[in-house]
Structure formats: C-alpha cells, structure tokens
C-alpha cells in the first residue's frame, strides 16, 4: 500500500526587536505595517485601529492591565515569506499602548489565536529571530 507523502512544511523566520525585554515583530495586516508585541499569554490578537476607525473605542489603562473596547474584524495577515493568513482579530484604540513598553510604535499584540495556527513557534533570543512553522 502506498503511503502518502506529507505536504512540505511552510516556515518563516522573523527578525525581532526588543523593548523592555518584550519581543516586537513587524507584521502586515490588511495592507498596513504594524509593530506588534508577541504575547504568548494573550488569548487574542489585537491591532490598533485602522485608519477608518481612528479615535473610536478608547482604551484605558488599569492597574490590572489594559481594559479595551474592541471589535472583531476580518484580517489578512502577512509575515515575511509566509503565505497570507485570513482570520478574524480584534481591533481597538491602542493610541498610548506602546508607551507602556517603551516604544510608542507598538500598535498591537500577537496572541494565541494567531500563534496557534502554527505547528510550532521557536524563539531564538541570541539571533533575535522567531521561527514559525505550519506543517
């Protein structure tokens, strides 16, 4: 009996920066460039508001974390070298979010809903790279 050959793995190596020991990656969402915080403890991916929604649903800092008014959006997500991912994510006003991490350019969080689409995610701190693999 012939065995089927598994499809080749799709992988991408993403360079990352750090700010206050937080991992920051560049991601393209719905055609816009975003600097996102990689947060393996976050359940959801959240992006700062797209141009048409700027100024709505202001976020609020609390002692326990960030309290958000967010809405779900359809998103086309692109990582360097990885085929496009179409999914749903949250959109919120994250106007001052990056200041909490020492980099005002940070405009979103990569959470478990997106990371779980990959078979594994490996972080190489010395090389400042993240390997994301879909089997």
mmCIF file of N, CA and C in Angstrom:
data_model
loop_
_atom_site.group_PDB
_atom_site.id
_atom_site.type_symbol
_atom_site.label_atom_id
_atom_site.label_comp_id
_atom_site.label_asym_id
_atom_site.label_seq_id
_atom_site.Cartn_x
_atom_site.Cartn_y
_atom_site.Cartn_z
ATOM 1 N N UNK A 1 0.846 -1.167 0.000
ATOM 2 C CA UNK A 1 0.000 0.000 0.000
ATOM 3 C C UNK A 1 0.893 1.232 0.000
ATOM 4 N N UNK A 2 0.591 2.161 -0.855
ATOM 5 C CA UNK A 2 1.392 3.381 -0.963
ATOM 6 C C UNK A 2 1.075 4.333 0.183
ATOM 7 N N UNK A 3 2.132 4.921 0.719
ATOM 8 C CA UNK A 3 1.944 5.908 1.779
ATOM 9 C C UNK A 3 1.912 7.291 1.156
ATOM 10 N N UNK A 4 1.058 8.130 1.720
ATOM 11 C CA UNK A 4 1.017 9.496 1.201
ATOM 12 C C UNK A 4 2.202 10.279 1.756
ATOM 13 N N UNK A 5 2.714 11.144 0.950
ATOM 14 C CA UNK A 5 3.839 11.975 1.355
ATOM 15 C C UNK A 5 3.271 13.237 1.982
ATOM 16 N N UNK A 6 3.698 13.566 3.203
ATOM 17 C CA UNK A 6 3.163 14.775 3.836
ATOM 18 C C UNK A 6 3.561 16.029 3.064
ATOM 19 N N UNK A 7 2.696 17.002 3.105
ATOM 20 C CA UNK A 7 2.991 18.282 2.452
ATOM 21 C C UNK A 7 4.202 18.911 3.130
ATOM 22 N N UNK A 8 5.021 19.594 2.361
ATOM 23 C CA UNK A 8 6.185 20.229 2.974
ATOM 24 C C UNK A 8 5.753 21.307 3.964
ATOM 25 N N UNK A 9 6.540 21.470 4.987
ATOM 26 C CA UNK A 9 6.245 22.490 5.990
ATOM 27 C C UNK A 9 6.456 23.878 5.393
ATOM 28 N N UNK A 10 5.626 24.796 5.817
ATOM 29 C CA UNK A 10 5.807 26.196 5.460
ATOM 30 C C UNK A 10 6.400 26.869 6.689
ATOM 31 N N UNK A 11 7.504 27.557 6.500
ATOM 32 C CA UNK A 11 8.100 28.218 7.659
ATOM 33 C C UNK A 11 8.533 29.623 7.292
ATOM 34 N N UNK A 12 8.643 30.435 8.313
ATOM 35 C CA UNK A 12 9.107 31.795 8.148
ATOM 36 C C UNK A 12 10.016 32.118 9.322
ATOM 37 N N UNK A 13 11.075 32.837 9.027
ATOM 38 C CA UNK A 13 11.974 33.331 10.061
ATOM 39 C C UNK A 13 11.746 34.836 10.157
ATOM 40 N N UNK A 14 11.286 35.285 11.306
ATOM 41 C CA UNK A 14 11.023 36.705 11.519
ATOM 42 C C UNK A 14 12.091 37.304 12.418
ATOM 43 N N UNK A 15 12.719 38.374 11.993
ATOM 44 C CA UNK A 15 13.606 39.069 12.919
ATOM 45 C C UNK A 15 12.747 39.791 13.959
ATOM 46 N N UNK A 16 13.271 39.964 15.148
ATOM 47 C CA UNK A 16 12.521 40.734 16.136
ATOM 48 C C UNK A 16 13.427 41.713 16.862
ATOM 49 N N UNK A 17 12.793 42.745 17.400
ATOM 50 C CA UNK A 17 13.445 43.733 18.238
ATOM 51 C C UNK A 17 12.936 43.513 19.655
ATOM 52 N N UNK A 18 13.573 44.160 20.613
ATOM 53 C CA UNK A 18 13.074 44.107 21.980
ATOM 54 C C UNK A 18 12.948 45.514 22.543
ATOM 55 N N UNK A 19 12.005 45.674 23.452
ATOM 56 C CA UNK A 19 11.829 46.906 24.214
ATOM 57 C C UNK A 19 11.417 46.482 25.608
ATOM 58 N N UNK A 20 12.200 46.843 26.600
ATOM 59 C CA UNK A 20 11.919 46.436 27.985
ATOM 60 C C UNK A 20 11.693 44.928 28.094
ATOM 61 N N UNK A 21 12.551 44.160 27.438
ATOM 62 C CA UNK A 21 12.513 42.691 27.447
ATOM 63 C C UNK A 21 11.277 42.096 26.787
ATOM 64 N N UNK A 22 10.540 42.888 26.020
ATOM 65 C CA UNK A 22 9.380 42.405 25.279
ATOM 66 C C UNK A 22 9.789 42.188 23.826
ATOM 67 N N UNK A 23 9.232 41.143 23.194
ATOM 68 C CA UNK A 23 9.548 40.815 21.805
ATOM 69 C C UNK A 23 8.597 41.568 20.878
ATOM 70 N N UNK A 24 9.181 42.280 19.906
ATOM 71 C CA UNK A 24 8.411 43.078 18.959
ATOM 72 C C UNK A 24 8.690 42.604 17.539
ATOM 73 N N UNK A 25 7.624 42.347 16.763
ATOM 74 C CA UNK A 25 7.779 41.886 15.382
ATOM 75 C C UNK A 25 6.971 42.775 14.434
ATOM 76 N N UNK A 26 7.457 42.863 13.208
ATOM 77 C CA UNK A 26 6.755 43.621 12.173
ATOM 78 C C UNK A 26 5.806 42.685 11.424
ATOM 79 N N UNK A 27 4.566 43.124 11.286
ATOM 80 C CA UNK A 27 3.516 42.327 10.651
ATOM 81 C C UNK A 27 2.729 43.243 9.720
ATOM 82 N N UNK A 28 2.243 42.673 8.640
ATOM 83 C CA UNK A 28 1.390 43.417 7.710
ATOM 84 C C UNK A 28 -0.042 42.912 7.910
ATOM 85 N N UNK A 29 -0.953 43.834 8.239
ATOM 86 C CA UNK A 29 -2.354 43.474 8.475
ATOM 87 C C UNK A 29 -3.226 44.369 7.602
ATOM 88 N N UNK A 30 -4.038 43.734 6.769
ATOM 89 C CA UNK A 30 -4.925 44.465 5.847
ATOM 90 C C UNK A 30 -4.165 45.549 5.089
ATOM 91 N N UNK A 31 -2.939 45.231 4.704
ATOM 92 C CA UNK A 31 -2.132 46.141 3.905
ATOM 93 C C UNK A 31 -1.324 47.154 4.691
ATOM 94 N N UNK A 32 -1.570 47.289 5.999
ATOM 95 C CA UNK A 32 -0.829 48.250 6.818
ATOM 96 C C UNK A 32 0.288 47.579 7.587
ATOM 97 N N UNK A 33 1.365 48.316 7.821
ATOM 98 C CA UNK A 33 2.509 47.797 8.581
ATOM 99 C C UNK A 33 2.292 48.070 10.065
ATOM 100 N N UNK A 34 2.502 47.054 10.901
ATOM 101 C CA UNK A 34 2.323 47.182 12.342
ATOM 102 C C UNK A 34 3.513 46.584 13.069
ATOM 103 N N UNK A 35 3.896 47.227 14.160
ATOM 104 C CA UNK A 35 4.877 46.671 15.077
ATOM 105 C C UNK A 35 4.083 46.073 16.225
ATOM 106 N N UNK A 36 4.179 44.750 16.382
ATOM 107 C CA UNK A 36 3.323 44.031 17.318
ATOM 108 C C UNK A 36 4.145 43.411 18.443
ATOM 109 N N UNK A 37 3.556 43.371 19.618
ATOM 110 C CA UNK A 37 4.132 42.715 20.776
ATOM 111 C C UNK A 37 3.760 41.234 20.716
ATOM 112 N N UNK A 38 4.737 40.342 20.758
ATOM 113 C CA UNK A 38 4.463 38.901 20.796
ATOM 114 C C UNK A 38 4.131 38.549 22.234
ATOM 115 N N UNK A 39 2.894 38.121 22.483
ATOM 116 C CA UNK A 39 2.434 37.829 23.841
ATOM 117 C C UNK A 39 1.809 36.439 23.873
ATOM 118 N N UNK A 40 2.591 35.463 24.295
ATOM 119 C CA UNK A 40 2.101 34.082 24.326
ATOM 120 C C UNK A 40 1.022 33.877 25.391
ATOM 121 N N UNK A 41 0.850 34.834 26.279
ATOM 122 C CA UNK A 41 -0.188 34.735 27.304
ATOM 123 C C UNK A 41 -1.492 35.404 26.908
ATOM 124 N N UNK A 42 -1.485 36.134 25.806
ATOM 125 C CA UNK A 42 -2.702 36.808 25.350
ATOM 126 C C UNK A 42 -3.549 35.833 24.537
ATOM 127 N N UNK A 43 -4.831 35.774 24.817
ATOM 128 C CA UNK A 43 -5.717 34.871 24.080
ATOM 129 C C UNK A 43 -5.995 35.356 22.675
ATOM 130 N N UNK A 44 -6.030 36.674 22.492
ATOM 131 C CA UNK A 44 -6.455 37.241 21.210
ATOM 132 C C UNK A 44 -5.395 38.149 20.615
ATOM 133 N N UNK A 45 -5.381 38.199 19.297
ATOM 134 C CA UNK A 45 -4.567 39.162 18.574
ATOM 135 C C UNK A 45 -5.372 40.451 18.493
ATOM 136 N N UNK A 46 -4.724 41.558 18.854
ATOM 137 C CA UNK A 46 -5.387 42.861 18.857
ATOM 138 C C UNK A 46 -4.515 43.824 18.069
ATOM 139 N N UNK A 47 -5.117 44.536 17.164
ATOM 140 C CA UNK A 47 -4.379 45.529 16.373
ATOM 141 C C UNK A 47 -4.960 46.900 16.668
ATOM 142 N N UNK A 48 -4.087 47.918 16.628
ATOM 143 C CA UNK A 48 -4.550 49.293 16.767
ATOM 144 C C UNK A 48 -5.519 49.619 15.655
ATOM 145 N N UNK A 49 -6.342 50.596 15.873
ATOM 146 C CA UNK A 49 -7.404 50.881 14.924
ATOM 147 C C UNK A 49 -6.883 51.256 13.551
ATOM 148 N N UNK A 50 -7.561 50.731 12.555
ATOM 149 C CA UNK A 50 -7.245 51.063 11.177
ATOM 150 C C UNK A 50 -7.711 52.488 10.905
ATOM 151 N N UNK A 51 -7.208 53.065 9.859
ATOM 152 C CA UNK A 51 -7.454 54.488 9.589
ATOM 153 C C UNK A 51 -8.918 54.901 9.654
ATOM 154 N N UNK A 52 -9.822 54.088 9.138
ATOM 155 C CA UNK A 52 -11.222 54.492 9.096
ATOM 156 C C UNK A 52 -11.874 54.504 10.478
ATOM 157 N N UNK A 53 -11.238 53.892 11.473
ATOM 158 C CA UNK A 53 -11.831 53.818 12.806
ATOM 159 C C UNK A 53 -11.032 54.586 13.858
ATOM 160 N N UNK A 54 -10.061 55.381 13.460
ATOM 161 C CA UNK A 54 -9.219 56.110 14.411
ATOM 162 C C UNK A 54 -10.071 56.960 15.345
ATOM 163 N N UNK A 55 -9.701 56.939 16.626
ATOM 164 C CA UNK A 55 -10.357 57.794 17.611
ATOM 165 C C UNK A 55 -11.560 57.181 18.287
ATOM 166 N N UNK A 56 -12.040 56.055 17.815
ATOM 167 C CA UNK A 56 -13.192 55.395 18.433
ATOM 168 C C UNK A 56 -12.710 54.407 19.501
ATOM 169 N N UNK A 57 -13.593 54.041 20.414
ATOM 170 C CA UNK A 57 -13.323 52.987 21.403
ATOM 171 C C UNK A 57 -11.979 53.168 22.113
ATOM 172 N N UNK A 58 -11.807 54.233 22.845
ATOM 173 C CA UNK A 58 -10.540 54.491 23.535
ATOM 174 C C UNK A 58 -10.258 53.412 24.572
ATOM 175 N N UNK A 59 -8.998 53.014 24.642
ATOM 176 C CA UNK A 59 -8.573 52.042 25.637
ATOM 177 C C UNK A 59 -8.286 52.768 26.944
ATOM 178 N N UNK A 60 -8.229 52.027 28.044
ATOM 179 C CA UNK A 60 -7.990 52.628 29.349
ATOM 180 C C UNK A 60 -7.012 51.759 30.110
ATOM 181 N N UNK A 61 -5.955 52.374 30.635
ATOM 182 C CA UNK A 61 -5.013 51.655 31.482
ATOM 183 C C UNK A 61 -5.621 51.440 32.850
ATOM 184 N N UNK A 62 -5.432 50.238 33.385
ATOM 185 C CA UNK A 62 -5.839 49.944 34.755
ATOM 186 C C UNK A 62 -4.645 49.324 35.443
ATOM 187 N N UNK A 63 -4.684 49.218 36.756
ATOM 188 C CA UNK A 63 -3.576 48.580 37.479
ATOM 189 C C UNK A 63 -3.433 47.117 37.104
ATOM 190 N N UNK A 64 -4.533 46.480 36.746
ATOM 191 C CA UNK A 64 -4.508 45.053 36.419
ATOM 192 C C UNK A 64 -4.125 44.796 34.975
ATOM 193 N N UNK A 65 -4.081 45.822 34.162
ATOM 194 C CA UNK A 65 -3.771 45.608 32.750
ATOM 195 C C UNK A 65 -4.464 46.628 31.893
ATOM 196 N N UNK A 66 -4.818 46.241 30.704
ATOM 197 C CA UNK A 66 -5.422 47.143 29.744
ATOM 198 C C UNK A 66 -6.882 46.754 29.552
ATOM 199 N N UNK A 67 -7.772 47.698 29.737
ATOM 200 C CA UNK A 67 -9.196 47.474 29.535
ATOM 201 C C UNK A 67 -9.549 48.028 28.162
ATOM 202 N N UNK A 68 -10.111 47.196 27.302
ATOM 203 C CA UNK A 68 -10.351 47.594 25.913
ATOM 204 C C UNK A 68 -11.811 47.520 25.539
ATOM 205 N N UNK A 69 -12.199 48.439 24.680
ATOM 206 C CA UNK A 69 -13.425 48.313 23.909
ATOM 207 C C UNK A 69 -12.937 47.910 22.525
ATOM 208 N N UNK A 70 -13.223 46.705 22.127
ATOM 209 C CA UNK A 70 -12.687 46.200 20.860
ATOM 210 C C UNK A 70 -13.805 45.636 20.006
ATOM 211 N N UNK A 71 -13.548 45.596 18.720
ATOM 212 C CA UNK A 71 -14.500 44.976 17.806
ATOM 213 C C UNK A 71 -13.759 43.982 16.925
ATOM 214 N N UNK A 72 -14.452 42.940 16.494
ATOM 215 C CA UNK A 72 -13.848 41.930 15.639
ATOM 216 C C UNK A 72 -13.803 42.405 14.193
ATOM 217 N N UNK A 73 -12.711 42.097 13.515
ATOM 218 C CA UNK A 73 -12.579 42.455 12.100
ATOM 219 C C UNK A 73 -12.013 41.270 11.337
ATOM 220 N N UNK A 74 -12.321 41.214 10.036
ATOM 221 C CA UNK A 74 -11.677 40.244 9.159
ATOM 222 C C UNK A 74 -10.294 40.788 8.840
ATOM 223 N N UNK A 75 -9.302 39.924 8.899
ATOM 224 C CA UNK A 75 -7.937 40.395 8.683
ATOM 225 C C UNK A 75 -7.188 39.499 7.718
ATOM 226 N N UNK A 76 -6.388 40.141 6.891
ATOM 227 C CA UNK A 76 -5.431 39.468 6.033
ATOM 228 C C UNK A 76 -4.071 39.760 6.641
ATOM 229 N N UNK A 77 -3.395 38.719 7.119
ATOM 230 C CA UNK A 77 -2.139 38.889 7.846
ATOM 231 C C UNK A 77 -1.006 38.299 7.033
ATOM 232 N N UNK A 78 0.076 39.062 6.934
ATOM 233 C CA UNK A 78 1.250 38.620 6.185
ATOM 234 C C UNK A 78 2.487 38.723 7.067
ATOM 235 N N UNK A 79 3.207 37.624 7.139
ATOM 236 C CA UNK A 79 4.528 37.609 7.753
ATOM 237 C C UNK A 79 5.515 37.486 6.602
ATOM 238 N N UNK A 80 6.671 38.044 6.763
ATOM 239 C CA UNK A 80 7.700 37.978 5.723
ATOM 240 C C UNK A 80 7.923 36.530 5.288
ATOM 241 N N UNK A 81 7.677 36.245 4.021
ATOM 242 C CA UNK A 81 7.958 34.925 3.479
ATOM 243 C C UNK A 81 6.894 33.865 3.710
ATOM 244 N N UNK A 82 5.829 34.170 4.427
ATOM 245 C CA UNK A 82 4.769 33.191 4.716
ATOM 246 C C UNK A 82 3.537 33.545 3.901
ATOM 247 N N UNK A 83 2.875 32.556 3.321
ATOM 248 C CA UNK A 83 1.630 32.852 2.609
ATOM 249 C C UNK A 83 0.643 33.592 3.509
ATOM 250 N N UNK A 84 -0.225 34.334 2.891
ATOM 251 C CA UNK A 84 -1.209 35.154 3.598
ATOM 252 C C UNK A 84 -2.118 34.289 4.464
ATOM 253 N N UNK A 85 -2.423 34.793 5.654
ATOM 254 C CA UNK A 85 -3.351 34.139 6.575
ATOM 255 C C UNK A 85 -4.599 35.007 6.642
ATOM 256 N N UNK A 86 -5.750 34.397 6.422
ATOM 257 C CA UNK A 86 -7.010 35.126 6.557
ATOM 258 C C UNK A 86 -7.694 34.625 7.827
ATOM 259 N N UNK A 87 -8.030 35.548 8.715
ATOM 260 C CA UNK A 87 -8.592 35.181 10.009
ATOM 261 C C UNK A 87 -9.375 36.363 10.568
ATOM 262 N N UNK A 88 -9.893 36.222 11.766
ATOM 263 C CA UNK A 88 -10.545 37.314 12.484
ATOM 264 C C UNK A 88 -9.664 37.701 13.667
ATOM 265 N N UNK A 89 -9.527 39.006 13.887
ATOM 266 C CA UNK A 89 -8.771 39.512 15.033
ATOM 267 C C UNK A 89 -9.583 40.632 15.669
ATOM 268 N N UNK A 90 -9.080 41.169 16.759
ATOM 269 C CA UNK A 90 -9.732 42.299 17.412
ATOM 270 C C UNK A 90 -9.045 43.592 17.018
ATOM 271 N N UNK A 91 -9.836 44.646 16.919
ATOM 272 C CA UNK A 91 -9.325 45.976 16.629
ATOM 273 C C UNK A 91 -9.744 46.881 17.783
ATOM 274 N N UNK A 92 -8.807 47.671 18.301
ATOM 275 C CA UNK A 92 -9.106 48.571 19.411
ATOM 276 C C UNK A 92 -8.241 49.817 19.304
ATOM 277 N N UNK A 93 -8.616 50.833 20.022
ATOM 278 C CA UNK A 93 -7.817 52.044 20.066
ATOM 279 C C UNK A 93 -6.652 51.790 21.026
ATOM 280 N N UNK A 94 -5.467 51.668 20.470
ATOM 281 C CA UNK A 94 -4.266 51.416 21.264
ATOM 282 C C UNK A 94 -3.311 52.606 21.177
ATOM 283 N N UNK A 95 -3.895 53.783 21.138
ATOM 284 C CA UNK A 95 -3.138 55.007 20.915
ATOM 285 C C UNK A 95 -1.916 55.143 21.823
ATOM 286 N N UNK A 96 -2.042 54.851 23.092
ATOM 287 C CA UNK A 96 -0.934 55.006 24.047
ATOM 288 C C UNK A 96 -0.331 53.676 24.476
ATOM 289 N N UNK A 97 -0.729 52.610 23.831
ATOM 290 C CA UNK A 97 -0.313 51.258 24.230
ATOM 291 C C UNK A 97 1.205 51.088 24.229
ATOM 292 N N UNK A 98 1.868 51.509 23.171
ATOM 293 C CA UNK A 98 3.306 51.314 23.041
ATOM 294 C C UNK A 98 4.116 51.993 24.115
ATOM 295 N N UNK A 99 3.625 53.084 24.655
ATOM 296 C CA UNK A 99 4.350 53.804 25.704
ATOM 297 C C UNK A 99 4.570 52.936 26.939
ATOM 298 N N UNK A 100 3.673 51.996 27.181
ATOM 299 C CA UNK A 100 3.816 51.095 28.330
ATOM 300 C C UNK A 100 5.047 50.215 28.199
ATOM 301 N N UNK A 101 5.488 49.985 26.969
ATOM 302 C CA UNK A 101 6.606 49.080 26.717
ATOM 303 C C UNK A 101 7.857 49.815 26.263
ATOM 304 N N UNK A 102 7.823 51.129 26.336
ATOM 305 C CA UNK A 102 8.996 51.903 25.991
ATOM 306 C C UNK A 102 9.189 52.118 24.501
ATOM 307 N N UNK A 103 8.188 51.815 23.695
ATOM 308 C CA UNK A 103 8.292 52.039 22.257
ATOM 309 C C UNK A 103 6.918 52.450 21.737
ATOM 310 N N UNK A 104 6.759 53.732 21.471
ATOM 311 C CA UNK A 104 5.455 54.267 21.062
ATOM 312 C C UNK A 104 4.976 53.713 19.726
ATOM 313 N N UNK A 105 5.870 53.055 18.965
ATOM 314 C CA UNK A 105 5.471 52.496 17.670
ATOM 315 C C UNK A 105 4.656 51.212 17.822
ATOM 316 N N UNK A 106 4.685 50.566 18.990
ATOM 317 C CA UNK A 106 3.967 49.304 19.191
ATOM 318 C C UNK A 106 2.475 49.573 19.057
ATOM 319 N N UNK A 107 1.839 48.831 18.143
ATOM 320 C CA UNK A 107 0.434 49.074 17.866
ATOM 321 C C UNK A 107 -0.370 47.789 17.772
ATOM 322 N N UNK A 108 -0.045 46.827 18.640
ATOM 323 C CA UNK A 108 -0.840 45.612 18.654
ATOM 324 C C UNK A 108 -0.176 44.486 19.407
ATOM 325 N N UNK A 109 -0.934 43.412 19.552
ATOM 326 C CA UNK A 109 -0.497 42.219 20.275
ATOM 327 C C UNK A 109 -0.740 41.005 19.389
ATOM 328 N N UNK A 110 0.278 40.167 19.213
ATOM 329 C CA UNK A 110 0.095 38.866 18.565
ATOM 330 C C UNK A 110 -0.222 37.874 19.672
ATOM 331 N N UNK A 111 -1.431 37.330 19.648
ATOM 332 C CA UNK A 111 -1.872 36.431 20.702
ATOM 333 C C UNK A 111 -1.999 34.987 20.245
ATOM 334 N N UNK A 112 -2.502 34.161 21.159
ATOM 335 C CA UNK A 112 -2.614 32.726 20.929
ATOM 336 C C UNK A 112 -3.512 32.355 19.753
ATOM 337 N N UNK A 113 -4.548 33.151 19.478
ATOM 338 C CA UNK A 113 -5.427 32.808 18.362
ATOM 339 C C UNK A 113 -4.652 32.759 17.048
ATOM 340 N N UNK A 114 -3.676 33.623 16.872
ATOM 341 C CA UNK A 114 -2.860 33.613 15.658
ATOM 342 C C UNK A 114 -1.695 32.632 15.787
ATOM 343 N N UNK A 115 -1.024 32.639 16.929
ATOM 344 C CA UNK A 115 0.122 31.747 17.120
ATOM 345 C C UNK A 115 -0.277 30.280 17.021
ATOM 346 N N UNK A 116 -1.497 29.946 17.450
ATOM 347 C CA UNK A 116 -1.941 28.547 17.434
ATOM 348 C C UNK A 116 -2.205 28.028 16.022
ATOM 349 N N UNK A 117 -2.186 28.887 15.012
ATOM 350 C CA UNK A 117 -2.327 28.448 13.629
ATOM 351 C C UNK A 117 -1.058 27.767 13.128
ATOM 352 N N UNK A 118 0.024 27.889 13.894
ATOM 353 C CA UNK A 118 1.304 27.300 13.528
ATOM 354 C C UNK A 118 1.541 26.040 14.341
ATOM 355 N N UNK A 119 2.262 25.085 13.757
ATOM 356 C CA UNK A 119 2.589 23.847 14.456
ATOM 357 C C UNK A 119 3.542 24.118 15.607
ATOM 358 N N UNK A 120 4.484 25.015 15.357
ATOM 359 C CA UNK A 120 5.332 25.465 16.457
ATOM 360 C C UNK A 120 5.903 26.837 16.170
ATOM 361 N N UNK A 121 6.239 27.509 17.257
ATOM 362 C CA UNK A 121 6.860 28.822 17.212
ATOM 363 C C UNK A 121 8.090 28.729 18.105
ATOM 364 N N UNK A 122 9.265 28.993 17.524
ATOM 365 C CA UNK A 122 10.510 28.888 18.285
ATOM 366 C C UNK A 122 11.185 30.262 18.309
ATOM 367 N N UNK A 123 11.596 30.679 19.492
ATOM 368 C CA UNK A 123 12.230 31.976 19.671
ATOM 369 C C UNK A 123 13.718 31.765 19.924
ATOM 370 N N UNK A 124 14.534 32.383 19.091
ATOM 371 C CA UNK A 124 15.991 32.335 19.250
ATOM 372 C C UNK A 124 16.418 33.724 19.721
ATOM 373 N N UNK A 125 16.621 33.850 21.041
ATOM 374 C CA UNK A 125 16.929 35.155 21.616
ATOM 375 C C UNK A 125 18.286 35.687 21.171
ATOM 376 N N UNK A 126 19.269 34.810 21.040
ATOM 377 C CA UNK A 126 20.610 35.259 20.655
ATOM 378 C C UNK A 126 20.634 35.801 19.230
ATOM 379 N N UNK A 127 19.924 35.148 18.317
ATOM 380 C CA UNK A 127 19.887 35.584 16.924
ATOM 381 C C UNK A 127 18.800 36.633 16.665
ATOM 382 N N UNK A 128 17.961 36.890 17.664
ATOM 383 C CA UNK A 128 16.827 37.806 17.526
ATOM 384 C C UNK A 128 15.935 37.399 16.356
ATOM 385 N N UNK A 129 15.549 36.094 16.358
ATOM 386 C CA UNK A 129 14.692 35.563 15.305
ATOM 387 C C UNK A 129 13.608 34.672 15.906
ATOM 388 N N UNK A 130 12.462 34.662 15.238
ATOM 389 C CA UNK A 130 11.366 33.770 15.589
ATOM 390 C C UNK A 130 11.118 32.888 14.373
ATOM 391 N N UNK A 131 11.083 31.581 14.600
ATOM 392 C CA UNK A 131 10.734 30.651 13.532
ATOM 393 C C UNK A 131 9.308 30.187 13.756
ATOM 394 N N UNK A 132 8.476 30.354 12.724
ATOM 395 C CA UNK A 132 7.082 29.934 12.793
ATOM 396 C C UNK A 132 6.869 28.911 11.691
ATOM 397 N N UNK A 133 6.361 27.728 12.068
ATOM 398 C CA UNK A 133 6.241 26.618 11.122
ATOM 399 C C UNK A 133 4.804 26.107 11.092
ATOM 400 N N UNK A 134 4.293 25.943 9.861
ATOM 401 C CA UNK A 134 2.997 25.294 9.631
ATOM 402 C C UNK A 134 3.289 23.977 8.956
ATOM 403 N N UNK A 135 2.856 22.883 9.547
ATOM 404 C CA UNK A 135 3.055 21.560 8.939
ATOM 405 C C UNK A 135 1.853 21.181 8.090
#
